[in-house]
Short mmCIF file of C-alpha atoms and ligand atoms in Angstrom, two decimals:
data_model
loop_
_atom_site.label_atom_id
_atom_site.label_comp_id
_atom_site.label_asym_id
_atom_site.label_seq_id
_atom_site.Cartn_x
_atom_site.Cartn_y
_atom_site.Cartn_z
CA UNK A 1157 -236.41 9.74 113.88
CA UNK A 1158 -233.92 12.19 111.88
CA UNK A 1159 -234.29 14.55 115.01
CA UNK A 1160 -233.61 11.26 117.90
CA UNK A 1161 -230.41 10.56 115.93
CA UNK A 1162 -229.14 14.14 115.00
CA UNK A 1163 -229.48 14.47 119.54
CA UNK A 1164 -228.03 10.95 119.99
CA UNK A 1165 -224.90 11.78 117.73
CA UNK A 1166 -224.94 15.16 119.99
CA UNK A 1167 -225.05 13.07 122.97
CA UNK A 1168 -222.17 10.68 122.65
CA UNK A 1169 -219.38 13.54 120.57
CA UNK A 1170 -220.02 15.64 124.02
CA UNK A 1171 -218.87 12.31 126.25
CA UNK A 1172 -215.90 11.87 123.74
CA UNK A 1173 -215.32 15.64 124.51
CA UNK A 1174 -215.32 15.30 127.72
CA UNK A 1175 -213.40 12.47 128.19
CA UNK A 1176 -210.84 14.06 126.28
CA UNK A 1177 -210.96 17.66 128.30
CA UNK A 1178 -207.69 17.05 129.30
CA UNK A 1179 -203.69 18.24 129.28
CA UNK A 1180 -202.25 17.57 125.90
CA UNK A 1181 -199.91 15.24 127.45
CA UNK A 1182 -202.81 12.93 129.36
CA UNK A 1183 -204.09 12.72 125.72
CA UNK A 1184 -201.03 11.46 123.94
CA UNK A 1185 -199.33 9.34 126.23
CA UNK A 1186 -199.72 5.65 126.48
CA UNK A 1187 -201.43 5.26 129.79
CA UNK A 1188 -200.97 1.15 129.18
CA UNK A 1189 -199.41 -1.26 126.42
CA UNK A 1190 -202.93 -2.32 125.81
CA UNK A 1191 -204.90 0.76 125.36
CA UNK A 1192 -204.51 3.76 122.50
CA UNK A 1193 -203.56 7.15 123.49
CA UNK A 1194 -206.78 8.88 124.32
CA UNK A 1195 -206.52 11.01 121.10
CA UNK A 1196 -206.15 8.08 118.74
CA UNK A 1197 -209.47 7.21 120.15
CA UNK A 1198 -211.05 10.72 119.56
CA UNK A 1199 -209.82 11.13 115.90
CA UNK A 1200 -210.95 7.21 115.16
CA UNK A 1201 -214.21 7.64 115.78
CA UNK A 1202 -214.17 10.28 113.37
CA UNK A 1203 -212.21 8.68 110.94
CA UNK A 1204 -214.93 5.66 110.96
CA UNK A 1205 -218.06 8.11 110.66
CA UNK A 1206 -216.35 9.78 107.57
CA UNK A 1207 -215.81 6.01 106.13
CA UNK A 1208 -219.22 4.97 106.41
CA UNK A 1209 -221.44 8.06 106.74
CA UNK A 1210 -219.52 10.51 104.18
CA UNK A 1211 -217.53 8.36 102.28
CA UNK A 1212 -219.97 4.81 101.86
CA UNK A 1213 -223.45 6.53 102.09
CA UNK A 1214 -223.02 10.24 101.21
CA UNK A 1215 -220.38 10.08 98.66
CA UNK A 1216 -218.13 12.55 99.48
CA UNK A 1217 -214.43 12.59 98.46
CA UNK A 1218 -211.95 11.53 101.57
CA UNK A 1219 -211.44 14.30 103.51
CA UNK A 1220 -207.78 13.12 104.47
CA UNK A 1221 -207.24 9.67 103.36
CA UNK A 1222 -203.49 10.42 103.98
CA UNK A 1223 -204.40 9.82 107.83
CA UNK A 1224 -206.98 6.24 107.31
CA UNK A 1225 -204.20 3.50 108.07
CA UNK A 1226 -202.91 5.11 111.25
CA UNK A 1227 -206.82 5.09 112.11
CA UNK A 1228 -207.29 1.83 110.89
CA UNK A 1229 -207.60 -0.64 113.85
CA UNK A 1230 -206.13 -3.51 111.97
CA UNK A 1231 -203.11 -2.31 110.16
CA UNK A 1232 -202.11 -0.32 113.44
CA UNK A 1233 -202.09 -2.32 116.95
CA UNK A 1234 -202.79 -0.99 119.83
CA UNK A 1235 -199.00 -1.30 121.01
CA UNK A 1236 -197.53 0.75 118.08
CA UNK A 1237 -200.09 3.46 117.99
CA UNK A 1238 -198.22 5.96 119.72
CA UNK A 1239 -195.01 5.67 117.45
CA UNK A 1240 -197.76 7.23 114.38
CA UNK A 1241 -197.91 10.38 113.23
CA UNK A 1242 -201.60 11.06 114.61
CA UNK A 1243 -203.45 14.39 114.84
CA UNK A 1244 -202.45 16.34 117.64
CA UNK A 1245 -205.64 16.82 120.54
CA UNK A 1246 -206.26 20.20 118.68
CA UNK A 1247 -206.28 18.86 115.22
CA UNK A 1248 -207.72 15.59 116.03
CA UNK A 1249 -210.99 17.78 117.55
CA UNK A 1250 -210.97 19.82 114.27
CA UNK A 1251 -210.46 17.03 111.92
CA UNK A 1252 -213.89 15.15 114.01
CA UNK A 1253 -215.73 18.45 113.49
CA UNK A 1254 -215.48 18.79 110.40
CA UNK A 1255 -216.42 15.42 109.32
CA UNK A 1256 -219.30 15.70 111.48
CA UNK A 1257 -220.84 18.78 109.70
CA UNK A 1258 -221.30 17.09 107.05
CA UNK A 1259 -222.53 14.07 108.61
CA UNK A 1260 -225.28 15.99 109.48
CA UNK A 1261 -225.74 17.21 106.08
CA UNK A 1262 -226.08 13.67 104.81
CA UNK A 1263 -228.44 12.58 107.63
CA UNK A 1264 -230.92 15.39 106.26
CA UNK A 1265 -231.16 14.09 102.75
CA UNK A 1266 -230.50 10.54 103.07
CA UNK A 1267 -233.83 8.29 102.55
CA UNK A 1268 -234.55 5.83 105.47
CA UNK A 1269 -236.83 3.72 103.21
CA UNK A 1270 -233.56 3.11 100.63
CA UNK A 1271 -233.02 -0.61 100.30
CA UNK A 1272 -229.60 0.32 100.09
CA UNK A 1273 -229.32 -1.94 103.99
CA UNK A 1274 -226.87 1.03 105.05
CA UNK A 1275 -229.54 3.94 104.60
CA UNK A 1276 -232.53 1.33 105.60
CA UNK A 1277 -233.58 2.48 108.76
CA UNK A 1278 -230.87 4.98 109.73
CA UNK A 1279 -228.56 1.46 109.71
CA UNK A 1280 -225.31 3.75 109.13
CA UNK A 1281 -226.18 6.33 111.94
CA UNK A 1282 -226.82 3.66 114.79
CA UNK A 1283 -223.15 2.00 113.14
CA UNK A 1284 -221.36 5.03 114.32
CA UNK A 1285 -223.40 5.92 117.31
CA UNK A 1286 -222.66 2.36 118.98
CA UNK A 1287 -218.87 2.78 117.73
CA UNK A 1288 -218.07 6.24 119.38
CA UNK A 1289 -219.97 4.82 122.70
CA UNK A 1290 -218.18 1.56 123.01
CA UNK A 1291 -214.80 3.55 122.26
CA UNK A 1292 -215.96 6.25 124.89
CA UNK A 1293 -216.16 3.05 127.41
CA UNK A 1294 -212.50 2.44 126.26
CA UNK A 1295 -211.50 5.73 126.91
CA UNK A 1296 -213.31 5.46 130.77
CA UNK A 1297 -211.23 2.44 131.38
CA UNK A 1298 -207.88 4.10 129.54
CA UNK A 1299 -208.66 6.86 132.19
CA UNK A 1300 -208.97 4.12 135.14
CA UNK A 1301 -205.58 2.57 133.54
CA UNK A 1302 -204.12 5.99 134.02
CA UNK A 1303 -204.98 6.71 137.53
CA UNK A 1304 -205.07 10.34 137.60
CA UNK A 1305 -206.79 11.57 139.76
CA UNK A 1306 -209.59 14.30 139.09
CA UNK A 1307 -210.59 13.74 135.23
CA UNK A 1308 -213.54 11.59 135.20
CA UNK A 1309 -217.01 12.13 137.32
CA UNK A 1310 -219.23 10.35 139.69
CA UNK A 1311 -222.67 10.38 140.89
CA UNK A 1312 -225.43 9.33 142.82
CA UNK A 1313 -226.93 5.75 142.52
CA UNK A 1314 -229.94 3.84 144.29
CA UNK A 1315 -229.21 2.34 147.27
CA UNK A 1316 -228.87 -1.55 147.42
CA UNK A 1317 -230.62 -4.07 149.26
CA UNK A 1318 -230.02 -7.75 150.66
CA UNK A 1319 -230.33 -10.07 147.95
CA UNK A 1320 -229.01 -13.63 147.74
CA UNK A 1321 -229.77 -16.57 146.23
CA UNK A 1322 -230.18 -18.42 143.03
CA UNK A 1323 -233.22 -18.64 140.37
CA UNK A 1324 -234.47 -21.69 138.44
CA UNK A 1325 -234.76 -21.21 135.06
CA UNK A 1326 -237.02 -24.29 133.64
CA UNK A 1327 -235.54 -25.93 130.88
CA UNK A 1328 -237.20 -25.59 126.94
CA UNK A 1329 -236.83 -23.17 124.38
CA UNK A 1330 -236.01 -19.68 123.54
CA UNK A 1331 -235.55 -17.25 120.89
CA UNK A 1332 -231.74 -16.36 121.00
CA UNK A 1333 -230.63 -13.27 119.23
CA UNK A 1334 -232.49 -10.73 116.91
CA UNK A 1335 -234.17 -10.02 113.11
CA UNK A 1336 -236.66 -6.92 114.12
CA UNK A 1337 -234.00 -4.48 116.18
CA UNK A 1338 -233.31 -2.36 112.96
CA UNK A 1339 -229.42 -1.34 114.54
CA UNK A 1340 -228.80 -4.81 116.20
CA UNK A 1341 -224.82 -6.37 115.05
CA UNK A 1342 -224.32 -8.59 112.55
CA UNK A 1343 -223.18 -10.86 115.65
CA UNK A 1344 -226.65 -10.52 116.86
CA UNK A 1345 -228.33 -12.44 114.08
CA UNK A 1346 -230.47 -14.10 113.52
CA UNK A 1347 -232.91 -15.04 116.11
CA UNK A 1348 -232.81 -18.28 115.99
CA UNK A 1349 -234.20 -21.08 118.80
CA UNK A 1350 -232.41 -22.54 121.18
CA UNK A 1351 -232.90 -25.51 123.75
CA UNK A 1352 -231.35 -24.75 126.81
CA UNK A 1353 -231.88 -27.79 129.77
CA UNK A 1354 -233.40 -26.40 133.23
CA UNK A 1355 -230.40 -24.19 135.29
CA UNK A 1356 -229.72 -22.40 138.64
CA UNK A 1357 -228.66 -18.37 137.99
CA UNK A 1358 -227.38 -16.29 140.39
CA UNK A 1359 -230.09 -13.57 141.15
CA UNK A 1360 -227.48 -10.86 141.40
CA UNK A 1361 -224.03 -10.29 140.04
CA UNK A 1362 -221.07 -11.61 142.74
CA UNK A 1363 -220.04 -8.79 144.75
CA UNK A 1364 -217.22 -7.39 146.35
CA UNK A 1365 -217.81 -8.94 149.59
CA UNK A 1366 -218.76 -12.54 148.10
CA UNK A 1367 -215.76 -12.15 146.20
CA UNK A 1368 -213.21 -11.42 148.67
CA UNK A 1369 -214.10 -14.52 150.39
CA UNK A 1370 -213.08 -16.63 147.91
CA UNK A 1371 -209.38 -14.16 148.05
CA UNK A 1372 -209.19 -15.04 152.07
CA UNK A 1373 -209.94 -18.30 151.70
CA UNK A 1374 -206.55 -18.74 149.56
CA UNK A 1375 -208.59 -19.07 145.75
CA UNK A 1376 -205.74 -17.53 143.61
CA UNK A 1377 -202.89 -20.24 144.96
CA UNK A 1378 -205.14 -23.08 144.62
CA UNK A 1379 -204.81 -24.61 141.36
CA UNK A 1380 -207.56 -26.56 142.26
CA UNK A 1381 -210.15 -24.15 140.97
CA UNK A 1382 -208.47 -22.69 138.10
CA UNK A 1383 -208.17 -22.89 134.30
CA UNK A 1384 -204.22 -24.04 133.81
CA UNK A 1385 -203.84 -20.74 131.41
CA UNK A 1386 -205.05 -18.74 134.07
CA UNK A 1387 -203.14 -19.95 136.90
CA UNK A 1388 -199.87 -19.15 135.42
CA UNK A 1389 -200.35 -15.88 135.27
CA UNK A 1390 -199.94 -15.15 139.03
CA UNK A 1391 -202.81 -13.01 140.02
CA UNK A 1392 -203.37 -12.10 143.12
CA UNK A 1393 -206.96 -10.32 143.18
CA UNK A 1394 -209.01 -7.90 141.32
CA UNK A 1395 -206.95 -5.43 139.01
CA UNK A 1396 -206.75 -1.65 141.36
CA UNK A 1397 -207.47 -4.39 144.54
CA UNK A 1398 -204.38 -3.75 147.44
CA UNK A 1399 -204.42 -4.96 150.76
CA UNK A 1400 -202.76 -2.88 153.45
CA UNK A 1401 -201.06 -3.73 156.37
CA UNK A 1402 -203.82 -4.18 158.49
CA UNK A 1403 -205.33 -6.25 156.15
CA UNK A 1404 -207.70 -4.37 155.02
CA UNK A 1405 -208.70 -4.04 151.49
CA UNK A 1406 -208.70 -0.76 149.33
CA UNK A 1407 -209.15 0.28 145.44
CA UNK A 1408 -207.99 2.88 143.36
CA UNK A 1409 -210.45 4.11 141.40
CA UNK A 1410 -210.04 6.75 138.84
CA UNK A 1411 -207.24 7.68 140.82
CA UNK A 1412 -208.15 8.16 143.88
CA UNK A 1413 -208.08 4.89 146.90
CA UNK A 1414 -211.13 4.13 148.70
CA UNK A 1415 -211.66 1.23 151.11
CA UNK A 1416 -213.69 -1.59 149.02
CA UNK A 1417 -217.31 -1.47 149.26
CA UNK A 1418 -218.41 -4.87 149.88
CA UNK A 1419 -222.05 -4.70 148.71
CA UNK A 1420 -221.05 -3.53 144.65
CA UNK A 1421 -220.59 -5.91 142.13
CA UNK A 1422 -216.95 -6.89 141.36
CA UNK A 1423 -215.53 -5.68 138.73
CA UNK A 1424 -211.79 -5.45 136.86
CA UNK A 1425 -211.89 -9.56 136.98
CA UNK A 1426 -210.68 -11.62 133.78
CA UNK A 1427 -212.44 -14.63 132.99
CA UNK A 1428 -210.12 -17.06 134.26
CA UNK A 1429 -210.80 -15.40 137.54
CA UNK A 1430 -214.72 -15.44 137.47
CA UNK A 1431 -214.30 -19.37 136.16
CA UNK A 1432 -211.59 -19.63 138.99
CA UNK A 1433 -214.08 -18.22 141.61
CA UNK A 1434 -217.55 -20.03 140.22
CA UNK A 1435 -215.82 -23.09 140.54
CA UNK A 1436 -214.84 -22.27 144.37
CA UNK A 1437 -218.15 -21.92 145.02
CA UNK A 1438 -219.34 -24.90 143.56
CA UNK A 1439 -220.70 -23.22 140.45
CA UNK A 1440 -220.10 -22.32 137.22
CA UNK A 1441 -220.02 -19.21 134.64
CA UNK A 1442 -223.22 -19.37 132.79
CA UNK A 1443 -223.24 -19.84 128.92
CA UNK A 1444 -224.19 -17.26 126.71
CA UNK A 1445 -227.58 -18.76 125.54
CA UNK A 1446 -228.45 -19.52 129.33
CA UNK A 1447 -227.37 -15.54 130.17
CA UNK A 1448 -229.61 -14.30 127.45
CA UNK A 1449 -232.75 -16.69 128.32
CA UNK A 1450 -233.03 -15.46 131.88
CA UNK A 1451 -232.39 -11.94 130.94
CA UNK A 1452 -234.80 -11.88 128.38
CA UNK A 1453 -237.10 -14.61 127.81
CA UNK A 1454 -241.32 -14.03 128.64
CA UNK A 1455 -241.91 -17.50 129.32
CA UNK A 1456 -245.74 -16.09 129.76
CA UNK A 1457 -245.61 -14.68 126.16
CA UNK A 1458 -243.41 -16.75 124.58
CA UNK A 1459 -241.55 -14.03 122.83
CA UNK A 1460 -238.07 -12.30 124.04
CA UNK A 1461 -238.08 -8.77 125.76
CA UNK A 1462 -235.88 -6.33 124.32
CA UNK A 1463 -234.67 -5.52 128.06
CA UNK A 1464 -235.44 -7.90 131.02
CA UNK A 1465 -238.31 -5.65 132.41
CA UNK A 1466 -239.71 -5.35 128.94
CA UNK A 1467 -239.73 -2.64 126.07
CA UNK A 1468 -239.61 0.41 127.96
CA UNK A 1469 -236.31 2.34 127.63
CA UNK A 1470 -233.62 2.40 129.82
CA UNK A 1471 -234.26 4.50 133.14
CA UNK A 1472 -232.70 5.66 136.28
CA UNK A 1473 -234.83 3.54 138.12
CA UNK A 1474 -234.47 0.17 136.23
CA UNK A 1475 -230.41 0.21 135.67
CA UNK A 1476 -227.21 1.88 135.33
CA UNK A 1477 -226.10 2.74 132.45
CA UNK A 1478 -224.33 5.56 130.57
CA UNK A 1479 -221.60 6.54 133.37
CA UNK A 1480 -224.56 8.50 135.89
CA UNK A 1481 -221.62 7.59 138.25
CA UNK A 1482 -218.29 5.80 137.95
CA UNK A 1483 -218.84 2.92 139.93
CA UNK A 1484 -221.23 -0.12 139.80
CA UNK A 1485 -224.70 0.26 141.90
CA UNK A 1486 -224.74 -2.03 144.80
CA UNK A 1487 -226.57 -5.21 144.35
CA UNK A 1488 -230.16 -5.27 144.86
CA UNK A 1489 -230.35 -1.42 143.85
CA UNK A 1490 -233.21 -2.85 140.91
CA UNK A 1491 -235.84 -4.51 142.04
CA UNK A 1492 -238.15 -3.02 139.09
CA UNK A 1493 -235.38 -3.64 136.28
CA UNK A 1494 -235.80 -7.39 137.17
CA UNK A 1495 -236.38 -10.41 134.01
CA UNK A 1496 -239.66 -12.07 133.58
CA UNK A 1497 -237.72 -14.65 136.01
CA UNK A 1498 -236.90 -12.15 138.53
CA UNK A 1499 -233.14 -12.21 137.90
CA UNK A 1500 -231.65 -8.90 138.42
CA UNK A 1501 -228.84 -6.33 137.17
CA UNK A 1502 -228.50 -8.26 134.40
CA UNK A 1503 -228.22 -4.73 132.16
CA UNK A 1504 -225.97 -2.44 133.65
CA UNK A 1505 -223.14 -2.33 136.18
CA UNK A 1506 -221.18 -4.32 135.01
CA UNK A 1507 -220.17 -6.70 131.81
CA UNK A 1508 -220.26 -10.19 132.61
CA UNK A 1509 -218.45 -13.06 131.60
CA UNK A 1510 -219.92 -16.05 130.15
CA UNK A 1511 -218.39 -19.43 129.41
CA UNK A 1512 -219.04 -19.48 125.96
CA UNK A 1513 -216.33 -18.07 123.30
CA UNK A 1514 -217.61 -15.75 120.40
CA UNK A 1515 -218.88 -17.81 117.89
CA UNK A 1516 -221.43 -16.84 114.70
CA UNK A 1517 -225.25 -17.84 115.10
CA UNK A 1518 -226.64 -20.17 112.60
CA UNK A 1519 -227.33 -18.49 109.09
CA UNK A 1520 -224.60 -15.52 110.23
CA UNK A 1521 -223.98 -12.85 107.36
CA UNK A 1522 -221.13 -10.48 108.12
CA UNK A 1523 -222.41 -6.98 107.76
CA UNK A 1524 -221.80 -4.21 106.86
CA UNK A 1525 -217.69 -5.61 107.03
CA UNK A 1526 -216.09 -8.56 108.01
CA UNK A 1527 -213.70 -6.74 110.78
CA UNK A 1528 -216.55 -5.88 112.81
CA UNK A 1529 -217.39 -9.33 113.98
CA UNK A 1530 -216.97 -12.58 111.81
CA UNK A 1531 -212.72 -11.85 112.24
CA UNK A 1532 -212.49 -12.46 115.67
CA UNK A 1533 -215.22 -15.42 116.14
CA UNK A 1534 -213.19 -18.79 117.47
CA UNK A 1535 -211.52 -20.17 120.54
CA UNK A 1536 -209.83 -16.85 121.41
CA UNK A 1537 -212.36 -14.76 122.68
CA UNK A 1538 -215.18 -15.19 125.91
CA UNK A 1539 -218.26 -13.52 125.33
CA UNK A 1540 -219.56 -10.75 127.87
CA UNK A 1541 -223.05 -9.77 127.70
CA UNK A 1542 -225.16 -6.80 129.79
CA UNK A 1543 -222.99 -4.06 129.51
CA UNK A 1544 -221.48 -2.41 132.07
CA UNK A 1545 -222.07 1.19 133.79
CA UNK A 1546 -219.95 3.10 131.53
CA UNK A 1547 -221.92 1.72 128.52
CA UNK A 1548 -224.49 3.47 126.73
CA UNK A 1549 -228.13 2.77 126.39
CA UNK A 1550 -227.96 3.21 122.59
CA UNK A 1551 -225.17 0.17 122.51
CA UNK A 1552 -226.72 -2.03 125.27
CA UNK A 1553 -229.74 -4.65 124.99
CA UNK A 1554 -230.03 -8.11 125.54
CA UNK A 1555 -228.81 -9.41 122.41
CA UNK A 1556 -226.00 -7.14 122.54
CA UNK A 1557 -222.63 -9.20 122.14
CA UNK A 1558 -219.01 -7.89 123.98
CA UNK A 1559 -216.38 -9.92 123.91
CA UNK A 1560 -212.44 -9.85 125.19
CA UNK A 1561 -209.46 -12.01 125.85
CA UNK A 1562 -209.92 -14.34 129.13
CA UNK A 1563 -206.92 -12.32 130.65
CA UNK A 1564 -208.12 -9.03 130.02
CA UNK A 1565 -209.71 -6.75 133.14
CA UNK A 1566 -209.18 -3.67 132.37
CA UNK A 1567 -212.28 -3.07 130.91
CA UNK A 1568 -215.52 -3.11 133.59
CA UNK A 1569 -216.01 -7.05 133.74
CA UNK A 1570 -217.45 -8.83 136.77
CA UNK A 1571 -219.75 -11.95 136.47
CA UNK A 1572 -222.50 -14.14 137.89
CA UNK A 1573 -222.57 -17.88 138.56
CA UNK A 1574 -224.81 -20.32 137.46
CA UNK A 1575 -225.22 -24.52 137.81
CA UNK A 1576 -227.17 -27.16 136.06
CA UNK A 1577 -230.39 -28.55 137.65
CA UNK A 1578 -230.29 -31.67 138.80
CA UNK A 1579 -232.60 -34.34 136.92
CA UNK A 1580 -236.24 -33.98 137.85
CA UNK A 1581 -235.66 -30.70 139.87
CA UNK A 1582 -238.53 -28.28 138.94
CA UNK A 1583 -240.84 -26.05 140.93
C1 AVJ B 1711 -217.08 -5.01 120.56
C2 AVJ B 1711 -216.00 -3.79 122.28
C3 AVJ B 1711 -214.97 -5.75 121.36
O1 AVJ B 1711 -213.73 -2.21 121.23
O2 AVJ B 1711 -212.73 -3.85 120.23
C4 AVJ B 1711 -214.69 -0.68 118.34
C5 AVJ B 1711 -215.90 -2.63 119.45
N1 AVJ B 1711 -215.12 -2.36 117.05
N2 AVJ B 1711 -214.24 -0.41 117.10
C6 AVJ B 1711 -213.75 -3.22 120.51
C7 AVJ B 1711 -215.25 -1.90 118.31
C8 AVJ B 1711 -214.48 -1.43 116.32
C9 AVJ B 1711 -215.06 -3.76 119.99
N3 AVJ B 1711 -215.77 -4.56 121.04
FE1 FE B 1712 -213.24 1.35 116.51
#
């Protein structure tokens, strides 16, 4: 266990590093009012392992509590980050190393059987393991926000294959959320049941190609189909989406324009743009308890998988996940990583919206802090669940909670539809 964690915390410090292998100047400018510089990122994560690894569970005196409110999300917003006096790229990759020496140091004496709930379990370790993944996904989509070419890689995927259509999901209930996944949120819990009426899911996530039929067809300047909030902001399509003269329709992708490939999931949509398009089509987004049912409900068993295909671990050949290329796979590219209902790509490729906002589950307890989760439940926020390609295995399973602003899209957000049975349909 010691040994899986000491290689996971390997794993994700070499993605930081290399998503920060960059001139100094790519790594301290503001790329976008709504990200960090790229080496606020970097010396964050480090600043929150030494606060809960060093500091809560080892200990050890504050290394440099001089630098903790510029690397304190909430006393610092995003928009006046670069006006601090943060580590330099060369400091900043010092300052992580050193706190991670000891980290290890810690992780060899501390005693997983504690009932201290940080040490219980390795709780701490899979804390900052999920935090420096999810802020290496914010660091990919700083990067796409930056559009220079040449800094971020690709790779091969499966090949898709022709998949349509909807899946009925018989109504009754299901275990929502988690008590037995020993580094599962606070959001996350506790399982709990839930009685969700029959529904129609889409089999697949919406694609390019579905979704610029709903752009031709005149969907953004049709108030007809979209949330007032949403239509005043005066989108045209897809964030990195231009048409050219022709009228054909190309993206720029990590900085470099390619024509659109019409069989990949869409991604870079807000949520008032996946409700604006799912009510187009006659649809709508599917709530958060329906999203997790037909991901991960064994109707057979009558227990919840951990992934929809089951227990087994994420693979190349079930989903993609943890950046194997920069792009979405094109739909269909899973049949084996399909749920116990044969929906598919539901883990991987990319986030999708739901309709519900973030809320707490029944019997919530905020843990290990309130700032993680239980600050930002309310109207404000639309869940995302799934995870997208550029997040990691260790921070993605079907209970796993995201959740934005409807406007944002600059993280990797597409979406499926869904619809409610009509009475007495069943098969
Ligand atoms: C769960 C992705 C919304 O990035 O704002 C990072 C995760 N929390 N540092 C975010 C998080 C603290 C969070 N999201
Ligand atoms: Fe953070």
């Amino acid at each position: 266990m010691k040994e899986q964690i000491a290689a996971q915390l390997l794993a994700v410090r070499d993605r930081s590093l290399s998503y920060t292998d960059a001139d100094d100047h790519l790594l301290v400018r503001q790329h976008s009012p709504l990200m960090s510089p790229l080496v606020w990122d970097l010396a964050h994560v480090g600043n929150y392992e030494e606060l809960w690894v060093l500091r809560e569970v080892g200990g050890i005196t504050p290394l440099r509590p001089e630098i903790d409110d510029i690397y304190d999300a909430f006393k610092t917003p995003r928009r006046d980050r670069p006006s601090l006096p943060m580590l330099g790229p060369a400091e900043a990759r010092k300052y992580i190393e050193g706190v991670r020496g000891r980290v290890l140091d810690v992780l060899d004496k501390v005693d997983f059987d504690d009932p201290n709930p940080l040490k219980s379990g390795g709780f701490v370790f899979g804390l900052v393991i999920q935090h420096e993944h999810q802020h290496d996904e914010t660091m990919l989509a700083t990067l796409q926000l930056s559009r220079e070419p040449g800094l971020v890689s690709d790779g091969d995927l499966p090949a898709g294959r022709p998949v349509s259509g909807e899946v009925f999901v018989p109504g009754g209930p299901f275990t929502m959320g988690t008590d037995v996944n020993p580094w599962a949120y606070d959001n996350e819990r506790p399982a709990h049941t839930v009685d969700v009426p029959a529904f129609w899911i889409d089999r697949v996530p919406v694609s390019n190609g579905d979704y610029l039929a709903f752009v031709e067809d005149g969907g953004y300047r049709d108030p007809r189909w979209w949330h007032p909030e949403g239509f005043r902001l005066g989108l045209q399509a897809p964030l990195f989406w231009t048409r050219d003269d022709g009228g054909s329709w190309w993206r720029t992708r990590f900085g470099r324009a390619e024509l659109i490939p019409p069989n990949e999931p869409v991604q870079h949509v807000s949520w008032y743009e996946a409700d604006a398009y799912a009510r187009w089509a006659g649809k709508r987004l599917p709530t958060e308890a329906e999203w997790e049912k037909a991901c991960a409900w064994d109707p057979e068993e009558g227990r919840s998988r951990r992934y929809p295909w089951g227990e087994e671990p994420p693979a190349p050949g079930l989903t993609n996940l943890g950046h194997r290329a920069a792009r979405p796979a094109p739909v269909g590219a899973y049949p084996a990583g399909a749920s116990a209902y044969g929906v598919e790509q539901m883990i991987g490729d990319v986030w999708e919206w739901t309709s519900s906002t973030f809320q707490p589950y029944p019997g919530f307890r905020a843990f290990p802090y309130r700032e993680y989760s239980e600050v930002f439940f309310g109207p404000d926020y639309r869940v995302l669940r799934g995870g997208s390609w550029a997040a990691d295995p260790a921070a993605v399973r079907a209970t796993f909670r995201n959740w934005d602003y409807p406007q944002r899209r600059q993280i990797f957000s597409g979406f499926r539809c869904a619809r409610d049975a009509s009475p007495g349909e069943a098969r």
